[in-house]
PDB file of C-alpha atoms and ligand atoms in Angstrom:
ATOM      1  CA  MET A   2      23.366  -6.674  -3.056  1.00  0.00           C
ATOM      2  CA  SER A   3      21.184  -4.583  -5.357  1.00  0.00           C
ATOM      3  CA  ASP A   4      19.512  -1.599  -3.745  1.00  0.00           C
ATOM      4  CA  LEU A   5      16.389  -2.574  -5.577  1.00  0.00           C
ATOM      5  CA  ALA A   6      13.989  -5.077  -4.157  1.00  0.00           C
ATOM      6  CA  LEU A   7      12.244  -5.500  -7.460  1.00  0.00           C
ATOM      7  CA  SER A   8      13.058  -4.290 -10.973  1.00  0.00           C
ATOM      8  CA  ALA A   9      11.436  -4.948 -14.305  1.00  0.00           C
ATOM      9  CA  THR A  10      12.780  -4.228 -17.746  1.00  0.00           C
ATOM     10  CA  GLY A  11      10.738  -4.337 -20.939  1.00  0.00           C
ATOM     11  CA  LEU A  12       8.249  -6.566 -19.242  1.00  0.00           C
ATOM     12  CA  THR A  13       5.606  -7.570 -21.774  1.00  0.00           C
ATOM     13  CA  LYS A  14       2.543  -9.974 -21.336  1.00  0.00           C
ATOM     14  CA  ARG A  15       0.158 -10.862 -24.035  1.00  0.00           C
ATOM     15  CA  TYR A  16      -3.024 -12.794 -23.750  1.00  0.00           C
ATOM     16  CA  GLY A  17      -3.663 -13.772 -27.344  1.00  0.00           C
ATOM     17  CA  GLU A  18      -4.121 -10.603 -29.258  1.00  0.00           C
ATOM     18  CA  HIS A  19      -4.419  -8.589 -26.118  1.00  0.00           C
ATOM     19  CA  THR A  20      -1.326  -6.855 -24.617  1.00  0.00           C
ATOM     20  CA  ALA A  21      -1.741  -6.552 -20.910  1.00  0.00           C
ATOM     21  CA  LEU A  22       1.849  -5.427 -20.197  1.00  0.00           C
ATOM     22  CA  ASP A  23       3.652  -3.431 -22.915  1.00  0.00           C
ATOM     23  CA  GLY A  24       7.430  -3.107 -21.965  1.00  0.00           C
ATOM     24  CA  LEU A  25       6.952  -2.137 -18.454  1.00  0.00           C
ATOM     25  CA  ASN A  26      10.017  -0.770 -16.586  1.00  0.00           C
ATOM     26  CA  MET A  27       9.779  -0.677 -12.716  1.00  0.00           C
ATOM     27  CA  SER A  28      12.160  -0.054  -9.818  1.00  0.00           C
ATOM     28  CA  VAL A  29      11.167  -0.666  -6.265  1.00  0.00           C
ATOM     29  CA  PRO A  30      13.964   0.398  -3.859  1.00  0.00           C
ATOM     30  CA  ARG A  31      14.695  -1.680  -0.801  1.00  0.00           C
ATOM     31  CA  GLY A  32      12.978  -0.292   2.218  1.00  0.00           C
ATOM     32  CA  ALA A  33      10.358   1.686   0.273  1.00  0.00           C
ATOM     33  CA  ILE A  34       6.653   1.788   0.669  1.00  0.00           C
ATOM     34  CA  TYR A  35       5.758   1.617  -3.060  1.00  0.00           C
ATOM     35  CA  GLY A  36       2.351   2.554  -4.252  1.00  0.00           C
ATOM     36  CA  PHE A  37       1.530   0.891  -7.709  1.00  0.00           C
ATOM     37  CA  ILE A  38      -1.334   2.781  -9.076  1.00  0.00           C
ATOM     38  CA  GLY A  39      -3.436   2.529 -12.246  1.00  0.00           C
ATOM     39  CA  SER A  40      -6.980   2.288 -13.313  1.00  0.00           C
ATOM     40  CA  ASN A  41      -8.896  -1.008 -13.759  1.00  0.00           C
ATOM     41  CA  GLY A  42      -7.191  -3.206 -16.419  1.00  0.00           C
ATOM     42  CA  ALA A  43      -3.893  -1.088 -16.443  1.00  0.00           C
ATOM     43  CA  GLY A  44      -1.893  -4.276 -15.672  1.00  0.00           C
ATOM     44  CA  LYS A  45      -1.184  -4.003 -11.897  1.00  0.00           C
ATOM     45  CA  THR A  46      -2.313  -7.589 -11.007  1.00  0.00           C
ATOM     46  CA  THR A  47      -0.603  -9.086 -14.085  1.00  0.00           C
ATOM     47  CA  THR A  48       2.633  -7.429 -12.915  1.00  0.00           C
ATOM     48  CA  LEU A  49       2.331  -8.633  -9.386  1.00  0.00           C
ATOM     49  CA  ARG A  50       1.435 -12.157 -10.604  1.00  0.00           C
ATOM     50  CA  ILE A  51       4.605 -12.368 -12.668  1.00  0.00           C
ATOM     51  CA  ALA A  52       6.663 -10.988  -9.715  1.00  0.00           C
ATOM     52  CA  LEU A  53       5.170 -13.784  -7.532  1.00  0.00           C
ATOM     53  CA  SER A  54       5.854 -16.571 -10.135  1.00  0.00           C
ATOM     54  CA  LEU A  55       2.154 -17.075 -10.620  1.00  0.00           C
ATOM     55  CA  ALA A  56       2.435 -16.260 -14.354  1.00  0.00           C
ATOM     56  CA  ALA A  57       5.236 -15.978 -16.830  1.00  0.00           C
ATOM     57  CA  ALA A  58       6.003 -12.923 -19.019  1.00  0.00           C
ATOM     58  CA  THR A  59       5.904 -13.036 -22.809  1.00  0.00           C
ATOM     59  CA  SER A  60       9.191 -11.136 -23.007  1.00  0.00           C
ATOM     60  CA  GLY A  61      11.343  -8.913 -20.808  1.00  0.00           C
ATOM     61  CA  THR A  62      12.547  -9.635 -17.292  1.00  0.00           C
ATOM     62  CA  ILE A  63      11.655  -8.947 -13.686  1.00  0.00           C
ATOM     63  CA  THR A  64      14.178  -9.378 -10.823  1.00  0.00           C
ATOM     64  CA  VAL A  65      12.863 -10.027  -7.374  1.00  0.00           C
ATOM     65  CA  LEU A  66      15.263  -9.863  -4.399  1.00  0.00           C
ATOM     66  CA  GLY A  67      18.101 -10.564  -6.840  1.00  0.00           C
ATOM     67  CA  ILE A  68      16.498 -13.536  -8.566  1.00  0.00           C
ATOM     68  CA  GLU A  69      15.553 -13.014 -12.252  1.00  0.00           C
ATOM     69  CA  ARG A  70      12.365 -14.420 -13.680  1.00  0.00           C
ATOM     70  CA  GLY A  71      10.568 -13.618 -16.852  1.00  0.00           C
ATOM     71  CA  THR A  72       9.461 -15.835 -19.619  1.00  0.00           C
ATOM     72  CA  LEU A  73      10.146 -19.162 -17.891  1.00  0.00           C
ATOM     73  CA  PRO A  74       8.067 -20.586 -15.081  1.00  0.00           C
ATOM     74  CA  ALA A  75      10.181 -19.994 -11.947  1.00  0.00           C
ATOM     75  CA  PRO A  76       9.892 -21.204  -8.407  1.00  0.00           C
ATOM     76  CA  ALA A  77       8.711 -18.709  -5.742  1.00  0.00           C
ATOM     77  CA  VAL A  78      11.366 -16.369  -4.352  1.00  0.00           C
ATOM     78  CA  ARG A  79      12.187 -16.852  -0.722  1.00  0.00           C
ATOM     79  CA  GLY A  80      11.690 -13.713   1.356  1.00  0.00           C
ATOM     80  CA  VAL A  81       8.530 -12.559  -0.464  1.00  0.00           C
ATOM     81  CA  SER A  82       5.101 -12.628   1.138  1.00  0.00           C
ATOM     82  CA  TYR A  83       1.812 -11.854  -0.651  1.00  0.00           C
ATOM     83  CA  LEU A  84      -1.604 -10.891   0.623  1.00  0.00           C
ATOM     84  CA  PRO A  85      -4.515 -10.768  -1.841  1.00  0.00           C
ATOM     85  CA  ASP A  86      -7.229  -7.996  -1.518  1.00  0.00           C
ATOM     86  CA  VAL A  87      -9.434 -10.151   0.673  1.00  0.00           C
ATOM     87  CA  PRO A  88      -7.226 -12.387   2.889  1.00  0.00           C
ATOM     88  CA  GLY A  89      -8.387 -16.008   3.041  1.00  0.00           C
ATOM     89  CA  LEU A  90      -8.369 -16.658   6.704  1.00  0.00           C
ATOM     90  CA  TYR A  91     -10.299 -19.547   8.310  1.00  0.00           C
ATOM     91  CA  PRO A  92     -13.211 -17.908  10.322  1.00  0.00           C
ATOM     92  CA  TRP A  93     -13.159 -20.540  13.013  1.00  0.00           C
ATOM     93  CA  LEU A  94      -9.482 -19.710  14.054  1.00  0.00           C
ATOM     94  CA  THR A  95      -8.461 -17.173  16.583  1.00  0.00           C
ATOM     95  CA  ALA A  96      -5.813 -14.590  15.553  1.00  0.00           C
ATOM     96  CA  PRO A  97      -2.915 -16.456  17.238  1.00  0.00           C
ATOM     97  CA  GLU A  98      -4.196 -19.645  15.669  1.00  0.00           C
ATOM     98  CA  ALA A  99      -4.170 -18.037  12.225  1.00  0.00           C
ATOM     99  CA  LEU A 100      -0.612 -16.699  12.781  1.00  0.00           C
ATOM    100  CA  ARG A 101       0.538 -20.188  13.946  1.00  0.00           C
ATOM    101  CA  LEU A 102      -0.994 -21.720  10.756  1.00  0.00           C
ATOM    102  CA  ALA A 103       0.662 -19.004   8.525  1.00  0.00           C
ATOM    103  CA  GLY A 104       4.029 -19.769  10.242  1.00  0.00           C
ATOM    104  CA  ALA A 105       3.656 -23.512   9.499  1.00  0.00           C
ATOM    105  CA  VAL A 106       2.658 -22.919   5.846  1.00  0.00           C
ATOM    106  CA  SER A 107       5.600 -20.500   5.374  1.00  0.00           C
ATOM    107  CA  GLY A 108       8.034 -23.017   6.812  1.00  0.00           C
ATOM    108  CA  THR A 109       8.878 -20.762   9.734  1.00  0.00           C
ATOM    109  CA  PRO A 110      10.147 -22.830  12.737  1.00  0.00           C
ATOM    110  CA  ARG A 111       7.441 -23.171  15.411  1.00  0.00           C
ATOM    111  CA  ASP A 112       9.554 -21.526  18.178  1.00  0.00           C
ATOM    112  CA  VAL A 113      10.357 -18.632  15.881  1.00  0.00           C
ATOM    113  CA  THR A 114       6.665 -18.282  15.053  1.00  0.00           C
ATOM    114  CA  ASP A 115       5.613 -18.379  18.645  1.00  0.00           C
ATOM    115  CA  ALA A 116       8.207 -15.699  19.544  1.00  0.00           C
ATOM    116  CA  ARG A 117       6.985 -13.384  16.875  1.00  0.00           C
ATOM    117  CA  ILE A 118       3.297 -13.648  17.474  1.00  0.00           C
ATOM    118  CA  PRO A 119       2.935 -11.143  20.388  1.00  0.00           C
ATOM    119  CA  ALA A 120       4.772  -8.350  18.515  1.00  0.00           C
ATOM    120  CA  LEU A 121       2.812  -9.021  15.334  1.00  0.00           C
ATOM    121  CA  LEU A 122      -0.465  -8.934  17.150  1.00  0.00           C
ATOM    122  CA  SER A 123       0.423  -5.634  18.767  1.00  0.00           C
ATOM    123  CA  THR A 124       1.638  -4.193  15.397  1.00  0.00           C
ATOM    124  CA  ALA A 125      -1.733  -5.143  13.927  1.00  0.00           C
ATOM    125  CA  GLY A 126      -3.551  -3.637  16.837  1.00  0.00           C
ATOM    126  CA  LEU A 127      -5.041  -6.994  17.887  1.00  0.00           C
ATOM    127  CA  ALA A 128      -3.193  -7.716  21.094  1.00  0.00           C
ATOM    128  CA  ARG A 129      -6.321  -7.542  23.254  1.00  0.00           C
ATOM    129  CA  VAL A 130      -8.681  -9.019  20.748  1.00  0.00           C
ATOM    130  CA  ARG A 131     -10.272 -12.388  21.684  1.00  0.00           C
ATOM    131  CA  GLY A 132     -12.652 -14.591  19.763  1.00  0.00           C
ATOM    132  CA  ARG A 133     -12.653 -16.114  16.373  1.00  0.00           C
ATOM    133  CA  ILE A 134     -11.963 -14.374  12.972  1.00  0.00           C
ATOM    134  CA  GLY A 135     -15.560 -14.866  11.835  1.00  0.00           C
ATOM    135  CA  GLY A 136     -16.483 -12.199  14.315  1.00  0.00           C
ATOM    136  CA  PHE A 137     -13.851  -9.731  13.189  1.00  0.00           C
ATOM    137  CA  SER A 138     -14.536  -6.577  11.194  1.00  0.00           C
ATOM    138  CA  ARG A 139     -13.158  -6.427   7.732  1.00  0.00           C
ATOM    139  CA  GLY A 140     -10.464  -3.975   8.957  1.00  0.00           C
ATOM    140  CA  MET A 141      -9.433  -6.341  11.723  1.00  0.00           C
ATOM    141  CA  THR A 142      -9.299  -9.208   9.252  1.00  0.00           C
ATOM    142  CA  GLN A 143      -7.114  -7.210   6.847  1.00  0.00           C
ATOM    143  CA  ARG A 144      -4.743  -6.197   9.636  1.00  0.00           C
ATOM    144  CA  LEU A 145      -4.530  -9.787  10.746  1.00  0.00           C
ATOM    145  CA  GLY A 146      -3.931 -10.802   7.072  1.00  0.00           C
ATOM    146  CA  ILE A 147      -0.964  -8.401   6.928  1.00  0.00           C
ATOM    147  CA  ALA A 148       0.283  -9.895  10.204  1.00  0.00           C
ATOM    148  CA  THR A 149       0.103 -13.434   8.737  1.00  0.00           C
ATOM    149  CA  ALA A 150       2.003 -12.277   5.748  1.00  0.00           C
ATOM    150  CA  LEU A 151       4.702 -10.926   8.066  1.00  0.00           C
ATOM    151  CA  ILE A 152       5.123 -14.102  10.139  1.00  0.00           C
ATOM    152  CA  SER A 153       8.029 -15.245   8.032  1.00  0.00           C
ATOM    153  CA  ALA A 154       9.699 -11.816   8.380  1.00  0.00           C
ATOM    154  CA  PRO A 155       9.814 -11.245   4.579  1.00  0.00           C
ATOM    155  CA  GLU A 156      12.034  -8.829   2.907  1.00  0.00           C
ATOM    156  CA  LEU A 157       9.389  -7.828   0.413  1.00  0.00           C
ATOM    157  CA  LEU A 158       5.623  -7.754   1.199  1.00  0.00           C
ATOM    158  CA  ILE A 159       3.329  -7.446  -1.911  1.00  0.00           C
ATOM    159  CA  LEU A 160      -0.332  -6.525  -1.276  1.00  0.00           C
ATOM    160  CA  ASP A 161      -3.080  -6.284  -3.847  1.00  0.00           C
ATOM    161  CA  GLU A 162      -5.519  -3.407  -3.114  1.00  0.00           C
ATOM    162  CA  PRO A 163      -5.138  -3.708   0.751  1.00  0.00           C
ATOM    163  CA  THR A 164      -7.639  -0.901   1.535  1.00  0.00           C
ATOM    164  CA  SER A 165     -10.132  -0.984  -1.243  1.00  0.00           C
ATOM    165  CA  ALA A 166     -12.707  -3.186   0.670  1.00  0.00           C
ATOM    166  CA  LEU A 167     -12.492  -1.128   3.887  1.00  0.00           C
ATOM    167  CA  ASP A 168     -14.454   1.617   5.515  1.00  0.00           C
ATOM    168  CA  PRO A 169     -12.678   4.877   6.552  1.00  0.00           C
ATOM    169  CA  LEU A 170     -11.703   3.607   9.986  1.00  0.00           C
ATOM    170  CA  GLY A 171     -10.464   0.353   8.606  1.00  0.00           C
ATOM    171  CA  ARG A 172      -8.472   2.171   6.009  1.00  0.00           C
ATOM    172  CA  ALA A 173      -6.922   4.436   8.492  1.00  0.00           C
ATOM    173  CA  ASP A 174      -5.689   1.543  10.655  1.00  0.00           C
ATOM    174  CA  VAL A 175      -4.351  -0.474   7.761  1.00  0.00           C
ATOM    175  CA  LEU A 176      -2.536   2.600   6.345  1.00  0.00           C
ATOM    176  CA  ALA A 177      -1.015   3.229   9.812  1.00  0.00           C
ATOM    177  CA  LEU A 178       0.034  -0.455   9.888  1.00  0.00           C
ATOM    178  CA  LEU A 179       1.706  -0.104   6.497  1.00  0.00           C
ATOM    179  CA  ALA A 180       3.426   3.157   7.389  1.00  0.00           C
ATOM    180  CA  SER A 181       4.826   1.457  10.469  1.00  0.00           C
ATOM    181  CA  LEU A 182       6.703  -1.024   8.243  1.00  0.00           C
ATOM    182  CA  ARG A 183       8.654   1.846   6.552  1.00  0.00           C
ATOM    183  CA  GLY A 184      12.381   1.068   6.592  1.00  0.00           C
ATOM    184  CA  LYS A 185      11.851  -2.441   7.989  1.00  0.00           C
ATOM    185  CA  THR A 186      10.154  -4.344   5.140  1.00  0.00           C
ATOM    186  CA  THR A 187       9.859  -3.279   1.517  1.00  0.00           C
ATOM    187  CA  VAL A 188       6.126  -2.937   0.754  1.00  0.00           C
ATOM    188  CA  LEU A 189       4.685  -2.949  -2.700  1.00  0.00           C
ATOM    189  CA  PHE A 190       0.940  -2.459  -2.926  1.00  0.00           C
ATOM    190  CA  SER A 191      -1.325  -1.802  -5.794  1.00  0.00           C
ATOM    191  CA  SER A 192      -4.137   0.691  -5.326  1.00  0.00           C
ATOM    192  CA  HIS A 193      -6.517   2.929  -7.194  1.00  0.00           C
ATOM    193  CA  LEU A 194      -7.121   5.072  -4.016  1.00  0.00           C
ATOM    194  CA  LEU A 195      -4.681   7.883  -4.629  1.00  0.00           C
ATOM    195  CA  ALA A 196      -5.215   9.542  -1.282  1.00  0.00           C
ATOM    196  CA  ASP A 197      -4.048   6.432   0.401  1.00  0.00           C
ATOM    197  CA  VAL A 198      -0.959   6.113  -1.623  1.00  0.00           C
ATOM    198  CA  GLU A 199      -0.139   9.792  -1.157  1.00  0.00           C
ATOM    199  CA  ARG A 200      -0.619   9.357   2.635  1.00  0.00           C
ATOM    200  CA  VAL A 201       1.803   6.480   3.306  1.00  0.00           C
ATOM    201  CA  CYS A 202       4.026   5.744   0.339  1.00  0.00           C
ATOM    202  CA  THR A 203       7.656   6.861  -0.100  1.00  0.00           C
ATOM    203  CA  HIS A 204       7.562   5.896  -3.751  1.00  0.00           C
ATOM    204  CA  VAL A 205       4.973   5.592  -6.417  1.00  0.00           C
ATOM    205  CA  GLY A 206       4.682   4.049  -9.816  1.00  0.00           C
ATOM    206  CA  MET A 207       1.818   4.847 -12.279  1.00  0.00           C
ATOM    207  CA  ILE A 208       0.945   2.324 -14.773  1.00  0.00           C
ATOM    208  CA  HIS A 209      -1.259   2.973 -17.772  1.00  0.00           C
ATOM    209  CA  ASN A 210      -2.137   0.585 -20.635  1.00  0.00           C
ATOM    210  CA  GLY A 211       0.554  -1.709 -19.446  1.00  0.00           C
ATOM    211  CA  ALA A 212       3.432   0.844 -19.360  1.00  0.00           C
ATOM    212  CA  MET A 213       4.953   2.921 -16.654  1.00  0.00           C
ATOM    213  CA  ILE A 214       4.082   6.563 -17.069  1.00  0.00           C
ATOM    214  CA  ALA A 215       5.607   8.095 -13.980  1.00  0.00           C
ATOM    215  CA  GLU A 216       7.735   6.587 -11.176  1.00  0.00           C
ATOM    216  CA  GLY A 217       9.952   7.672  -8.362  1.00  0.00           C
ATOM    217  CA  PRO A 218       9.918   9.219  -4.826  1.00  0.00           C
ATOM    218  CA  ILE A 219       6.465  10.636  -4.245  1.00  0.00           C
ATOM    219  CA  ALA A 220       7.681  14.211  -4.013  1.00  0.00           C
ATOM    220  CA  ASP A 221       9.416  13.873  -7.447  1.00  0.00           C
ATOM    221  CA  VAL A 222       6.272  12.462  -9.018  1.00  0.00           C
ATOM    222  CA  LEU A 223       4.037  15.080  -7.504  1.00  0.00           C
ATOM    223  CA  ALA A 224       6.515  17.742  -8.848  1.00  0.00           C
ATOM    224  CA  ARG A 225       5.822  16.596 -12.371  1.00  0.00           C
ATOM    225  CA  GLY A 226       2.316  18.016 -12.149  1.00  0.00           C
ATOM    226  CA  SER A 227       1.841  21.414 -13.851  1.00  0.00           C
ATOM    227  CA  ALA A 228       1.945  24.445 -11.636  1.00  0.00           C
ATOM    228  CA  THR A 229      -1.496  25.551 -10.899  1.00  0.00           C
ATOM    229  CA  GLY A 230      -0.576  29.244 -10.732  1.00  0.00           C
ATOM    230  CA  GLU A 231      -1.862  29.140  -7.130  1.00  0.00           C
ATOM    231  CA  TYR A 232       0.121  29.617  -3.941  1.00  0.00           C
ATOM    232  CA  GLU A 233      -0.740  28.257  -0.489  1.00  0.00           C
ATOM    233  CA  VAL A 234       0.167  29.937   2.775  1.00  0.00           C
ATOM    234  CA  ARG A 235      -0.874  28.866   6.257  1.00  0.00           C
ATOM    235  CA  LEU A 236      -0.802  31.565   8.847  1.00  0.00           C
ATOM    236  CA  ARG A 237      -1.235  31.662  12.576  1.00  0.00           C
ATOM    237  CA  LEU A 238      -3.219  34.907  13.091  1.00  0.00           C
ATOM    238  CA  PRO A 239      -2.567  37.058  16.186  1.00  0.00           C
ATOM    239  CA  GLY A 240      -6.310  37.336  16.510  1.00  0.00           C
ATOM    240  CA  PRO A 241      -9.466  37.077  14.381  1.00  0.00           C
ATOM    241  CA  GLU A 242      -9.493  40.915  13.958  1.00  0.00           C
ATOM    242  CA  SER A 243      -6.336  40.792  11.805  1.00  0.00           C
ATOM    243  CA  GLU A 244      -8.012  38.698   9.065  1.00  0.00           C
ATOM    244  CA  GLY A 245      -9.511  41.805   7.264  1.00  0.00           C
ATOM    245  CA  ALA A 246      -6.192  43.579   7.231  1.00  0.00           C
ATOM    246  CA  ILE A 247      -4.459  40.472   5.714  1.00  0.00           C
ATOM    247  CA  ARG A 248      -7.077  40.221   3.087  1.00  0.00           C
ATOM    248  CA  ASP A 249      -6.740  43.941   2.224  1.00  0.00           C
ATOM    249  CA  ALA A 250      -2.949  43.644   2.146  1.00  0.00           C
ATOM    250  CA  LEU A 251      -3.081  40.661  -0.248  1.00  0.00           C
ATOM    251  CA  ALA A 252      -5.658  42.528  -2.453  1.00  0.00           C
ATOM    252  CA  ASP A 253      -3.311  45.523  -2.544  1.00  0.00           C
ATOM    253  CA  GLN A 254      -0.612  43.226  -4.057  1.00  0.00           C
ATOM    254  CA  GLY A 255      -3.096  42.240  -6.780  1.00  0.00           C
ATOM    255  CA  ALA A 256      -3.656  38.748  -5.368  1.00  0.00           C
ATOM    256  CA  ASP A 257      -6.978  37.163  -6.117  1.00  0.00           C
ATOM    257  CA  ILE A 258      -7.868  35.105  -3.064  1.00  0.00           C
ATOM    258  CA  VAL A 259      -9.010  31.645  -4.246  1.00  0.00           C
ATOM    259  CA  SER A 260      -9.769  30.332  -0.786  1.00  0.00           C
ATOM    260  CA  ALA A 261      -9.135  31.474   2.758  1.00  0.00           C
ATOM    261  CA  GLY A 262     -10.453  30.470   6.070  1.00  0.00           C
ATOM    262  CA  ALA A 263      -9.586  28.673   9.215  1.00  0.00           C
ATOM    263  CA  VAL A 264      -7.712  25.367   8.584  1.00  0.00           C
ATOM    264  CA  GLY A 265      -9.912  22.511   9.616  1.00  0.00           C
ATOM    265  CA  ALA A 266      -9.410  18.749   9.821  1.00  0.00           C
ATOM    266  CA  SER A 267      -9.954  16.649   6.702  1.00  0.00           C
ATOM    267  CA  LEU A 268     -13.145  14.710   6.278  1.00  0.00           C
ATOM    268  CA  GLN A 269     -11.275  11.619   7.192  1.00  0.00           C
ATOM    269  CA  ASP A 270      -9.859  13.235  10.371  1.00  0.00           C
ATOM    270  CA  VAL A 271     -13.363  14.392  11.434  1.00  0.00           C
ATOM    271  CA  TYR A 272     -14.864  10.936  10.756  1.00  0.00           C
ATOM    272  CA  VAL A 273     -12.276   9.062  12.716  1.00  0.00           C
ATOM    273  CA  GLU A 274     -12.472  11.536  15.614  1.00  0.00           C
ATOM    274  CA  LEU A 275     -16.234  11.370  15.848  1.00  0.00           C
ATOM    275  CA  THR A 276     -16.676   7.735  15.428  1.00  0.00           C
ATOM    276  CA  ARG A 277     -13.949   6.980  17.999  1.00  0.00           C
ATOM    277  CA  GLY A 278     -15.345   9.560  20.423  1.00  0.00           C
ATOM    278  CA  GLY A 279     -12.232  11.704  20.186  1.00  0.00           C
ATOM    279  CA  ALA A 280     -10.040   8.739  21.365  1.00  0.00           C
ATOM    280  CA  ALA A 281      -8.283   8.309  17.988  1.00  0.00           C
TER     281      ALA A 281
HETATM  282  N1  ATP R 301      -6.079 -14.421 -17.889  1.00  0.00           N
HETATM  283  C1  ATP R 301      -6.306 -13.488 -18.701  1.00  0.00           C
HETATM  284  N2  ATP R 301      -6.702 -13.627 -19.870  1.00  0.00           N
HETATM  285  C2  ATP R 301      -6.965 -12.612 -20.781  1.00  0.00           C
HETATM  286  N3  ATP R 301      -6.882 -11.310 -20.479  1.00  0.00           N
HETATM  287  C3  ATP R 301      -6.488 -11.054 -19.229  1.00  0.00           C
HETATM  288  C4  ATP R 301      -6.132 -12.059 -18.243  1.00  0.00           C
HETATM  289  N4  ATP R 301      -5.744 -11.522 -17.101  1.00  0.00           N
HETATM  290  C5  ATP R 301      -5.792 -10.240 -17.273  1.00  0.00           C
HETATM  291  N5  ATP R 301      -6.139  -9.887 -18.547  1.00  0.00           N
HETATM  292  C6  ATP R 301      -6.278  -8.496 -19.207  1.00  0.00           C
HETATM  293  O1  ATP R 301      -5.175  -7.784 -19.033  1.00  0.00           O
HETATM  294  C7  ATP R 301      -5.282  -6.477 -18.685  1.00  0.00           C
HETATM  295  C8  ATP R 301      -4.662  -6.101 -17.393  1.00  0.00           C
HETATM  296  O2  ATP R 301      -5.280  -6.816 -16.325  1.00  0.00           O
HETATM  297  P1  ATP R 301      -4.808  -6.658 -14.804  1.00  0.00           P
HETATM  298  O3  ATP R 301      -5.742  -7.590 -14.002  1.00  0.00           O
HETATM  299  O4  ATP R 301      -3.319  -6.797 -14.707  1.00  0.00           O
HETATM  300  O5  ATP R 301      -5.213  -5.222 -14.511  1.00  0.00           O
HETATM  301  P2  ATP R 301      -5.272  -4.411 -13.076  1.00  0.00           P
HETATM  302  O6  ATP R 301      -4.503  -3.122 -13.310  1.00  0.00           O
HETATM  303  O7  ATP R 301      -4.882  -5.310 -11.959  1.00  0.00           O
HETATM  304  O8  ATP R 301      -6.874  -4.082 -13.007  1.00  0.00           O
HETATM  305  P3  ATP R 301      -7.918  -4.103 -11.785  1.00  0.00           P
HETATM  306  O9  ATP R 301      -7.595  -2.851 -10.935  1.00  0.00           O
HETATM  307  O10 ATP R 301      -9.190  -4.141 -12.371  1.00  0.00           O
HETATM  308  O11 ATP R 301      -7.509  -5.423 -10.959  1.00  0.00           O
HETATM  309  C9  ATP R 301      -6.858  -6.332 -18.662  1.00  0.00           C
HETATM  310  O12 ATP R 301      -7.256  -5.778 -19.918  1.00  0.00           O
HETATM  311  C10 ATP R 301      -7.342  -7.723 -18.397  1.00  0.00           C
HETATM  312  O13 ATP R 301      -8.670  -7.867 -18.973  1.00  0.00           O
END
């Protein structure tokens, strides 16, 4: 069995004169949380559509869970689940009903579906939620959407922009949910929110004008950035009075202090803390 859940070689897609994918190479390791990033029109959706058998390539190949597809229309690959950016859930259903429907649509036996529902509701943070989907927030709907995509226990979960329509709280919850899948399900998601990708992904692929410009474990891709010439140190000071002495010592060494000060929470941390009354 290949250690790649998805790989593409020379994947090219032309729409008439327009080249959407231009010899794309891509490798998604099994077990990875892979962030597929690129600006609008870079070719992310086109790649995902070919991987999902919703479109055929003009040339090149893509292999999904060991099954090759490319220029020929191909049947969907078993073991792959897909969630579009806005999940199409019926507003009149409750969360368990939506999961039961997703189980039936995916061909999962009813008893297996029923046995999976409590754990999935809990993973999605919806175990205590009552009422119909029509009354859910966007974040809750997105988390339920991910749970419905997981009902068939897929090996590979593909999501298109899963956080782009959400507010900061909704994003934090969806990112935590995706991070919790690490090592269990291979997750491939497209995004243009780089902070989100940096926060949860193990691997990243950057696509530009239909070609991969950087790919690999996130630390390796970050290491490709030029050195800024700056150096960051976090210190626990014995007391506030020592700050001046430390500044003087650094200045003695010829260091030009770019920024210094108490380390605070990020804007996202403060927002989540305040809006949850510190109960985050
Ligand atoms: N059916 C189509 N016919 C013609 N051109 C298309 C078609 N689908 C996509 N394209 C073009 O192919 C290019 C890649 O589009 P794609 O949707 O894959 O980009 P993307 O990276 O997903 O962008 P976004 O973040 O805006 O969704 C774009 O220039 C787009 O206009």
